[in-house]
PDB file of C-alpha atoms in Angstrom:
ATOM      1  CA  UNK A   1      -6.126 -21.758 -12.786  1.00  0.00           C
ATOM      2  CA  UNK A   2      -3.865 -21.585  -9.882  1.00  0.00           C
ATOM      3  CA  UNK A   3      -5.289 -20.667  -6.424  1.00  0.00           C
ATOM      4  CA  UNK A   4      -3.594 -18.520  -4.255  1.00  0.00           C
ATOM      5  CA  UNK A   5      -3.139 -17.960  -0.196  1.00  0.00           C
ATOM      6  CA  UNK A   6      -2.537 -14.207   0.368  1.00  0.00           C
ATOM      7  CA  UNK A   7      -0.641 -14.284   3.425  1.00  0.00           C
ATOM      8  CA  UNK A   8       0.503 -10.875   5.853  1.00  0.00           C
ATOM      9  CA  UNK A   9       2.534 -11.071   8.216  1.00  0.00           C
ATOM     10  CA  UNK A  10       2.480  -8.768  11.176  1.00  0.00           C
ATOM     11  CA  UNK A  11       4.841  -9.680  14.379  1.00  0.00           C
ATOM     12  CA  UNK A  12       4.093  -7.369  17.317  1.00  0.00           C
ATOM     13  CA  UNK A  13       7.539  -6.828  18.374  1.00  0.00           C
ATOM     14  CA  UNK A  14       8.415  -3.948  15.933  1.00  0.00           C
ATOM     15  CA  UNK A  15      11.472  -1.925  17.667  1.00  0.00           C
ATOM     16  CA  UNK A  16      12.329   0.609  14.864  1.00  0.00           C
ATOM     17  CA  UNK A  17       8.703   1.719  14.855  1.00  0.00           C
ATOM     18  CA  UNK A  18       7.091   0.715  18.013  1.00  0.00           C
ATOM     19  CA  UNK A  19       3.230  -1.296  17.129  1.00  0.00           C
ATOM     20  CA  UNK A  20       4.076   0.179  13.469  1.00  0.00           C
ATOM     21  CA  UNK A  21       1.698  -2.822  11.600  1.00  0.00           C
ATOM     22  CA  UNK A  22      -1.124  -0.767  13.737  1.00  0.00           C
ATOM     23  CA  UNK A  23      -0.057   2.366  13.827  1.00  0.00           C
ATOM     24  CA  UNK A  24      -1.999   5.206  12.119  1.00  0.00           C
ATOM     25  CA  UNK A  25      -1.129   6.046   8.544  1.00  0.00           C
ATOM     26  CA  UNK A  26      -3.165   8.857   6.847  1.00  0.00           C
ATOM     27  CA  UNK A  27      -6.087   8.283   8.479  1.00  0.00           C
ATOM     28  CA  UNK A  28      -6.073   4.477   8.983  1.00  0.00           C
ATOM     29  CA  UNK A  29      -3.933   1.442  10.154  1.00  0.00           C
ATOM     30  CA  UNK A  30      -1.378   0.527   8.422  1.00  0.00           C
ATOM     31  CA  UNK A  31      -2.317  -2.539   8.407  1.00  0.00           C
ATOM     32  CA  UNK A  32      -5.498  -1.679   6.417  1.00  0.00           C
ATOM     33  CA  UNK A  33      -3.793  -1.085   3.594  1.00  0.00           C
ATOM     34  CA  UNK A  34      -2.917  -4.507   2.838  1.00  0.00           C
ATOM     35  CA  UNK A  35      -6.132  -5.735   3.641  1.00  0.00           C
ATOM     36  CA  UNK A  36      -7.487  -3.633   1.608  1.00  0.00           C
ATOM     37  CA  UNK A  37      -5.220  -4.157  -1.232  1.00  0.00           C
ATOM     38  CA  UNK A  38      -5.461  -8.359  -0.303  1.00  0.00           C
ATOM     39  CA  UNK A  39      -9.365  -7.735  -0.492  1.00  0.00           C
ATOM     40  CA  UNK A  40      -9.275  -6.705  -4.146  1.00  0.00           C
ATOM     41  CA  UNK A  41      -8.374  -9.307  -5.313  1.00  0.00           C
ATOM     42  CA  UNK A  42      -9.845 -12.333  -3.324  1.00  0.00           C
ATOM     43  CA  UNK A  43     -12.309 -13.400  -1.032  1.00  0.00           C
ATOM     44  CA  UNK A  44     -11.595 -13.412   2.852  1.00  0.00           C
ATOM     45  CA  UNK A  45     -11.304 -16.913   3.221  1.00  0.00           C
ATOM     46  CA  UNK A  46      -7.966 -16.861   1.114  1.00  0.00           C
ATOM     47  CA  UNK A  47      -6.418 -14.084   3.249  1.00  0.00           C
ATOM     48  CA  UNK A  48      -4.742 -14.979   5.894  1.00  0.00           C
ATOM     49  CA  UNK A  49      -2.966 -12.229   8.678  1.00  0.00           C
ATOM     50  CA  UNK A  50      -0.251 -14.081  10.333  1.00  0.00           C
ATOM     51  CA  UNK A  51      -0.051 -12.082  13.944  1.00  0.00           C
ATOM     52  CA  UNK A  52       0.954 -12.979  17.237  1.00  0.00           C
ATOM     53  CA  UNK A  53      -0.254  -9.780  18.643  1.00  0.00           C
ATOM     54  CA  UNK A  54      -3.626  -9.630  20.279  1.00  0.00           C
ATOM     55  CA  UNK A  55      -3.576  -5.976  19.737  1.00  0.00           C
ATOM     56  CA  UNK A  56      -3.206  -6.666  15.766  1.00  0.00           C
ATOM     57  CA  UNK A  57      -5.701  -9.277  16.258  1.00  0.00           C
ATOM     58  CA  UNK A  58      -8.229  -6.738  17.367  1.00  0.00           C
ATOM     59  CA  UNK A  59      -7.760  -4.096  14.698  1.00  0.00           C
ATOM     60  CA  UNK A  60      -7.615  -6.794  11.658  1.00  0.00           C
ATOM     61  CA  UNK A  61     -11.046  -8.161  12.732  1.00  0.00           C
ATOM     62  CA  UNK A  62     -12.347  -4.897  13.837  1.00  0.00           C
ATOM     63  CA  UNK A  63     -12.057  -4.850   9.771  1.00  0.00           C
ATOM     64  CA  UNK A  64     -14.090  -7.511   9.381  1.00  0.00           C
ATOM     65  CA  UNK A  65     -11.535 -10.016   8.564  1.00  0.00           C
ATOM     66  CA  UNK A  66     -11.169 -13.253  10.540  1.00  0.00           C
ATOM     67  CA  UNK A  67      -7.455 -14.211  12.001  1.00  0.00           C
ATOM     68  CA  UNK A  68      -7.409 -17.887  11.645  1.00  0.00           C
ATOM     69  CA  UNK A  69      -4.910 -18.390  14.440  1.00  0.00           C
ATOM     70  CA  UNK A  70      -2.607 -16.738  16.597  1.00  0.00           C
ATOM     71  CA  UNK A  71       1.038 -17.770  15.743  1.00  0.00           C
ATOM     72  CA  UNK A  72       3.138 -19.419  18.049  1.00  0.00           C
ATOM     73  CA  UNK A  73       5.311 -17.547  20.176  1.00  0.00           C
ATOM     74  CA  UNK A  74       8.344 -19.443  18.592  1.00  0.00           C
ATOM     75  CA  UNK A  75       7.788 -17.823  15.185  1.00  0.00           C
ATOM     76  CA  UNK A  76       7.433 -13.974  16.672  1.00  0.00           C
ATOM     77  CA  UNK A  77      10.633 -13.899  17.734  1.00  0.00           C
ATOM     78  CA  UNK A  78      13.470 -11.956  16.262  1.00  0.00           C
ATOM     79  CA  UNK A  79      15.195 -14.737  15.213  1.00  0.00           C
ATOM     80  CA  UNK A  80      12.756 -16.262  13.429  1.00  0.00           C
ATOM     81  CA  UNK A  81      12.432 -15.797   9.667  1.00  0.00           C
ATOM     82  CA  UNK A  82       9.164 -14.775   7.005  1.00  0.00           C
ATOM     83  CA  UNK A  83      10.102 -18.564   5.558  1.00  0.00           C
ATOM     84  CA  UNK A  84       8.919 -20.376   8.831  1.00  0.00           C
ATOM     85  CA  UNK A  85       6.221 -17.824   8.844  1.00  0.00           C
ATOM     86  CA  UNK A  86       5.268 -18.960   5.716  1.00  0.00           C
ATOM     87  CA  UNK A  87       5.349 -22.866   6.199  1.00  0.00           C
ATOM     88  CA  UNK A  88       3.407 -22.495   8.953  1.00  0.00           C
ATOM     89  CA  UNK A  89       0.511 -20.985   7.743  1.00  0.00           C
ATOM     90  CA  UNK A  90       0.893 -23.228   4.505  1.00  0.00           C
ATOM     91  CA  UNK A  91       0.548 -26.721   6.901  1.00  0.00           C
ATOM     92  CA  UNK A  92      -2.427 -24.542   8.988  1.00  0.00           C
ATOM     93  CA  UNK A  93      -4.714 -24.442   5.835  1.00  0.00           C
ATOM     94  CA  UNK A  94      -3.635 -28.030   4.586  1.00  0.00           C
ATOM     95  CA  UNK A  95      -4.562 -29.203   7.755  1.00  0.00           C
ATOM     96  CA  UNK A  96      -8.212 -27.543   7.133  1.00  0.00           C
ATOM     97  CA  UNK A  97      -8.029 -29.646   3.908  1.00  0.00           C
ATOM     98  CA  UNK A  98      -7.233 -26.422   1.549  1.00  0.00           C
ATOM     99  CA  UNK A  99      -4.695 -26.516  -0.863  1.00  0.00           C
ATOM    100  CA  UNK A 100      -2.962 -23.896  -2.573  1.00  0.00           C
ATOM    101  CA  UNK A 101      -0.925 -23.315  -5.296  1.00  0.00           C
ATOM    102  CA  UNK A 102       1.195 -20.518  -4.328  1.00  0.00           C
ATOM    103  CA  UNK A 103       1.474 -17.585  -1.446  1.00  0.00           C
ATOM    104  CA  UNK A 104       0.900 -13.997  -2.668  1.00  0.00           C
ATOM    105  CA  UNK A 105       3.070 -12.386   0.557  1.00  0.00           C
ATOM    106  CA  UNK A 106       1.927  -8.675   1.501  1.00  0.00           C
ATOM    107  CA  UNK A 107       3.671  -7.261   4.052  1.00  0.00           C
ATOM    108  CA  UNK A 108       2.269  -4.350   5.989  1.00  0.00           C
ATOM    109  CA  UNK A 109       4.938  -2.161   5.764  1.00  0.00           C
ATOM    110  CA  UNK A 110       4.406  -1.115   1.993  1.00  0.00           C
ATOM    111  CA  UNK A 111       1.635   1.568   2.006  1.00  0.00           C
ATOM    112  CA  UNK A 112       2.266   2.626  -1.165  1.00  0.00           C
ATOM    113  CA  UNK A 113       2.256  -0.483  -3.237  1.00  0.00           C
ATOM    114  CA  UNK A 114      -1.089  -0.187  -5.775  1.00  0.00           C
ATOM    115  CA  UNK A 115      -3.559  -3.034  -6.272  1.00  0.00           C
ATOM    116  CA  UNK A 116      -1.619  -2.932  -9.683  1.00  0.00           C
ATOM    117  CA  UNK A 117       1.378  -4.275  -8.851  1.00  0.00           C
ATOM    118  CA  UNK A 118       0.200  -7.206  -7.321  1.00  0.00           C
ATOM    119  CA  UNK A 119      -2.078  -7.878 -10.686  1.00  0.00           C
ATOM    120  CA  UNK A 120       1.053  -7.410 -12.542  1.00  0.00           C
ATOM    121  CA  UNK A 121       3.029  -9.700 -10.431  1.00  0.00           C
ATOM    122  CA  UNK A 122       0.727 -12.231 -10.632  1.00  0.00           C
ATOM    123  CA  UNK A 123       0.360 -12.111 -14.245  1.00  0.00           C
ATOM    124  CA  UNK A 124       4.013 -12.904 -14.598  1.00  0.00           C
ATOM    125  CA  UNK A 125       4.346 -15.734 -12.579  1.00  0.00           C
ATOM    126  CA  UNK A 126       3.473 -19.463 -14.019  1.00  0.00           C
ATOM    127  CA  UNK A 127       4.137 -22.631 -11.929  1.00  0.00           C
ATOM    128  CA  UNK A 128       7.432 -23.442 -13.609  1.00  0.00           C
ATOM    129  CA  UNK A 129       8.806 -20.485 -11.585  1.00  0.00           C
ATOM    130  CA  UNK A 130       9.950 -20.520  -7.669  1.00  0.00           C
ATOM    131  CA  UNK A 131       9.005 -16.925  -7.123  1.00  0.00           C
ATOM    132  CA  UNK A 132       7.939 -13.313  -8.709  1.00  0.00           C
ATOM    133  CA  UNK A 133       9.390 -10.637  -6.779  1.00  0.00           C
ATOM    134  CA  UNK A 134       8.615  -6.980  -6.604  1.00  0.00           C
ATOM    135  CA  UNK A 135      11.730  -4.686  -7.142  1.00  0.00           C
ATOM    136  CA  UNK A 136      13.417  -1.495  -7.164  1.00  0.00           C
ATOM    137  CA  UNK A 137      16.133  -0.364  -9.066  1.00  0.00           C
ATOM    138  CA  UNK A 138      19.116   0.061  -6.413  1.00  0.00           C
ATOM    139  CA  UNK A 139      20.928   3.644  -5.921  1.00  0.00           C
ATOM    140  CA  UNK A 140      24.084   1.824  -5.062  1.00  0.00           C
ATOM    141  CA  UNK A 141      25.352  -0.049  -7.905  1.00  0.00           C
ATOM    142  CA  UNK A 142      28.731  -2.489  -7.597  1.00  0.00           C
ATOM    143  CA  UNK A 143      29.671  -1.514 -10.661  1.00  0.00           C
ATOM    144  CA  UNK A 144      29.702   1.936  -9.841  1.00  0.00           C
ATOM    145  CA  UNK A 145      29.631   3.222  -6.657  1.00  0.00           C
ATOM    146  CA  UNK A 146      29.840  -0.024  -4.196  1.00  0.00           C
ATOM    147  CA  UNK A 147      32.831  -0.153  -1.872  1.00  0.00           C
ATOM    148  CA  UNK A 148      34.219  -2.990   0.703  1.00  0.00           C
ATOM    149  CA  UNK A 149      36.316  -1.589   3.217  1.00  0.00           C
ATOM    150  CA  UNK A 150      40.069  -3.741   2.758  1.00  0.00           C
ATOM    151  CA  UNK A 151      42.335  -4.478   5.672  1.00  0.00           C
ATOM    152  CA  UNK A 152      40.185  -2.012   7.581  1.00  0.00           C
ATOM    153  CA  UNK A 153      41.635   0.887   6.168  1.00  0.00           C
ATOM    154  CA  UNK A 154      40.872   1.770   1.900  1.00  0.00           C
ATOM    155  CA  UNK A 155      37.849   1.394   0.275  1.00  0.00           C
ATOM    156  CA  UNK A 156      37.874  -0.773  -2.519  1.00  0.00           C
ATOM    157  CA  UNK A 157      35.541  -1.125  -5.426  1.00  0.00           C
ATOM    158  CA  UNK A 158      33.386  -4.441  -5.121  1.00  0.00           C
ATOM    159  CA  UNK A 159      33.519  -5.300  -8.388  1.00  0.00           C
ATOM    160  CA  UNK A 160      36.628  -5.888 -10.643  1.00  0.00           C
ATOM    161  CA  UNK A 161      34.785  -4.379 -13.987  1.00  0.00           C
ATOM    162  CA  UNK A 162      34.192  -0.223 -13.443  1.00  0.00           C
ATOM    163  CA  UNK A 163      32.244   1.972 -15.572  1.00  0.00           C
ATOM    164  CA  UNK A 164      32.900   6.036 -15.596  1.00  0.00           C
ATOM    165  CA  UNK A 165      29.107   6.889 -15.773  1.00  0.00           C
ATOM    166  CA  UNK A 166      26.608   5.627 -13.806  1.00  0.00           C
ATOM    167  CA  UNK A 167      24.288   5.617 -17.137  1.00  0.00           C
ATOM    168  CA  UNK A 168      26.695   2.807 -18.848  1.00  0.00           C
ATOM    169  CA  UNK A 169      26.838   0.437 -15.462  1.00  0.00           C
ATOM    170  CA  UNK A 170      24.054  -2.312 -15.824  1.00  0.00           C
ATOM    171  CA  UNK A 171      21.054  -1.713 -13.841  1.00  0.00           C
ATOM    172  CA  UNK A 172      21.103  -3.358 -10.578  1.00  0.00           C
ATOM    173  CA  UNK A 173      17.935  -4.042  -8.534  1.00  0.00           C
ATOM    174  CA  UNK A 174      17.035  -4.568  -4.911  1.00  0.00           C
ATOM    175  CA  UNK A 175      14.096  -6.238  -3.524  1.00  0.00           C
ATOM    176  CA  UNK A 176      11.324  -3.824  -2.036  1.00  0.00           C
ATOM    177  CA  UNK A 177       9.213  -6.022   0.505  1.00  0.00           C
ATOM    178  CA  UNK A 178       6.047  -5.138  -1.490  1.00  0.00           C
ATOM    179  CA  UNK A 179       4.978  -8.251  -2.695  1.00  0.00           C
ATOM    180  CA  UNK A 180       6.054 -11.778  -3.425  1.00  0.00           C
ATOM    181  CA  UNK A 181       4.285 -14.429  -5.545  1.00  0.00           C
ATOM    182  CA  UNK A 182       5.953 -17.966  -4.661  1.00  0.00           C
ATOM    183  CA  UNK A 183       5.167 -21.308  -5.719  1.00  0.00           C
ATOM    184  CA  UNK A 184       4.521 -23.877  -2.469  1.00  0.00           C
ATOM    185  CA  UNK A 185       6.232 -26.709  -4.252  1.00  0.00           C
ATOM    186  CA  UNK A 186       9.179 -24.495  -4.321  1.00  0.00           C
ATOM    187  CA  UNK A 187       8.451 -23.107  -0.716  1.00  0.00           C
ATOM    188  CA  UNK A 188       8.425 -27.089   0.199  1.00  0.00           C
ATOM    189  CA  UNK A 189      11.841 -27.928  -1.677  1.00  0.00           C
ATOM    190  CA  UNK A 190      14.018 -24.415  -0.646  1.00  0.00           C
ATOM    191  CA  UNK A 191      13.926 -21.442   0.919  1.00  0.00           C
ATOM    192  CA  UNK A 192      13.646 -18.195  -0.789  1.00  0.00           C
ATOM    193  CA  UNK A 193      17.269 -17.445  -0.867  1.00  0.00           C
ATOM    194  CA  UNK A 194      17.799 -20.956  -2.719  1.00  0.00           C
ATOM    195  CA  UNK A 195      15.557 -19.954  -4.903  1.00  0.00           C
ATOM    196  CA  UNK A 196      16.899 -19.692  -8.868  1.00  0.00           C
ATOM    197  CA  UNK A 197      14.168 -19.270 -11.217  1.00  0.00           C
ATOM    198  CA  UNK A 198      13.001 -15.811  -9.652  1.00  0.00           C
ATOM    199  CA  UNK A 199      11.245 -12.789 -12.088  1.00  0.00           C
ATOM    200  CA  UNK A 200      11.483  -9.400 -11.095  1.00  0.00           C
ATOM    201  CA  UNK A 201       8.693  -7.249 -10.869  1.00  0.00           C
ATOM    202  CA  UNK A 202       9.779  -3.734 -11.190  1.00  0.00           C
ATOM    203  CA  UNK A 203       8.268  -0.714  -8.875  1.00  0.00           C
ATOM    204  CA  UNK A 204       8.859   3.180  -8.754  1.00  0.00           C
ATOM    205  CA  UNK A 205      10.988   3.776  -5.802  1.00  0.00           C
ATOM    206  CA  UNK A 206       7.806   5.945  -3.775  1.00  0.00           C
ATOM    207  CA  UNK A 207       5.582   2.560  -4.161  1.00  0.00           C
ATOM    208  CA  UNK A 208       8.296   0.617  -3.330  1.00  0.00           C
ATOM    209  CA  UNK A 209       8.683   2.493   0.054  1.00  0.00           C
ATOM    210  CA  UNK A 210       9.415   0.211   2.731  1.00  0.00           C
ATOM    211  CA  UNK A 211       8.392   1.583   6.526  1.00  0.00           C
ATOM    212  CA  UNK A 212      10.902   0.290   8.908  1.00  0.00           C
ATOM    213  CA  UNK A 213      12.484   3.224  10.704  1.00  0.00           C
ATOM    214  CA  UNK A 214      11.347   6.605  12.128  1.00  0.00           C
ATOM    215  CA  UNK A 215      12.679   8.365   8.882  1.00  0.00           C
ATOM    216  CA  UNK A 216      11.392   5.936   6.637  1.00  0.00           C
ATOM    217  CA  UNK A 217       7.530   6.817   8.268  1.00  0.00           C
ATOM    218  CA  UNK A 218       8.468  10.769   8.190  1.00  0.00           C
ATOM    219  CA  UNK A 219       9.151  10.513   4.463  1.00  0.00           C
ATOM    220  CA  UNK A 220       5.931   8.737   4.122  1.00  0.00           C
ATOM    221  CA  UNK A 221       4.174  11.219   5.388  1.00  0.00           C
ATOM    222  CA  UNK A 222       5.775  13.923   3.686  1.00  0.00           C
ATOM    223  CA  UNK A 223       4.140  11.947   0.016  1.00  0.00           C
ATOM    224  CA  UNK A 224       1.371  11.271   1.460  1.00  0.00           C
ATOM    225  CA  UNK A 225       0.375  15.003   2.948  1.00  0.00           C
ATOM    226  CA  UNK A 226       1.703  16.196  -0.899  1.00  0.00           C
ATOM    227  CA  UNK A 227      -0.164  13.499  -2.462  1.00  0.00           C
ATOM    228  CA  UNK A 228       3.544  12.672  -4.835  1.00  0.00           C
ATOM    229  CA  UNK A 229       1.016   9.308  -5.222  1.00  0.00           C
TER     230      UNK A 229
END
């Protein structure tokens, strides 16, 4: 049975949303809903917050959940990408003589995603795969409605083939940021964007709501205070 590191990451710099990983949601931090989620389906010692924020430090084990360590201040920079993130809390817990099979990677910002998903995720991923990834199915479509601007002046389809209906172009899908099941030996060996044996997992697009901008947390909101979920 393979053992897996739940890992969420939560820089303190957010500039879109300012302190947005701690920010109230409906009643709690936003935060919490990861931990929560994280919670349900392993013990605390195999969740790990990745923060460099002592603010976020505060809140996660004002939840009763212990931050292992404070990261560096060369991975909380803008530059600095959720691979490194990754690594670096992979090498913390080998250090402490645990080993993992793979990282289950929650990130804050998905308030919506169900304790579901990530079951279902999991259940598709085996260790001959790099990574499961949770999706949604993209509004803009290259085969349809996808332009480049050319010569800075017409737009230009993308994509050489064209369909007339939307309904006859292939479906084309976009990661949400909800969850990500990857296999460390992969994580070792590439990073996620060299990845090639990758599964999608697909979500509805209010569960695959991703909270990075002012609008994004308005709409939010607006479900939440209609209960659409």
């Amino acid at each position: 049975m393979n053992r897996f590191l739940y890992i969420i990451p939560a820089r303190g710099g957010s500039k879109g949303i300012p302190h947005k990983n701690i920010k109230s949601f409906n009643g709690k931090e936003l935060i919490r809903y990861s931990i929560e989620a994280a919670r349900l389906m392993t013990d605390d010692e195999n969740i790990c917050v990745s923060t460099d924020d002592d603010e976020i430090i505060k809140v996660v084990e004002n939840a009763g959940l212990h931050v292992p360590f404070k990261r560096p201040e060369y991975l909380a920079t803008d530059n600095c990408g959720t691979y490194d993130v990754i690594l670096h809390a992979i090498e913390f817990y080998e250090k402490q003589g645990k080993e993992y099979d793979a990282i289950v990677l929650l990130q804050p910002t998905s308030p919506f995603r169900k304790v579901s998903d990530i079951e279902n995720s999991i259940s598709l991923y085996n260790n001959d795969l790099d990574m499961v990834v949770s999706v949604k199915e993209s509004s803009s479509n290259p085969f349809f409605n996808a332009y480049i601007l050319e010569n800075n002046k017409y737009l230009s389809s993308l994509l050489k083939e064209k369909f007339q209906r939307r309904q006859d172009a292939p479906p084309v899908y976009e990661y949400n940021g909800a969850v990500y099941v990857m296999n460390i030996s992969s994580l070792k060996k590439n990073t996620m964007k060299d990845f090639s044996k990758v599964v999608p997992y697909v979500m509805d697009e209010i569960s695959s709501l991703d909270l990075d901008t002012p609008l994004d947390w308005a709409i939010a909101e607006a479900i939440a205070e209609k209960k659409l979920i």
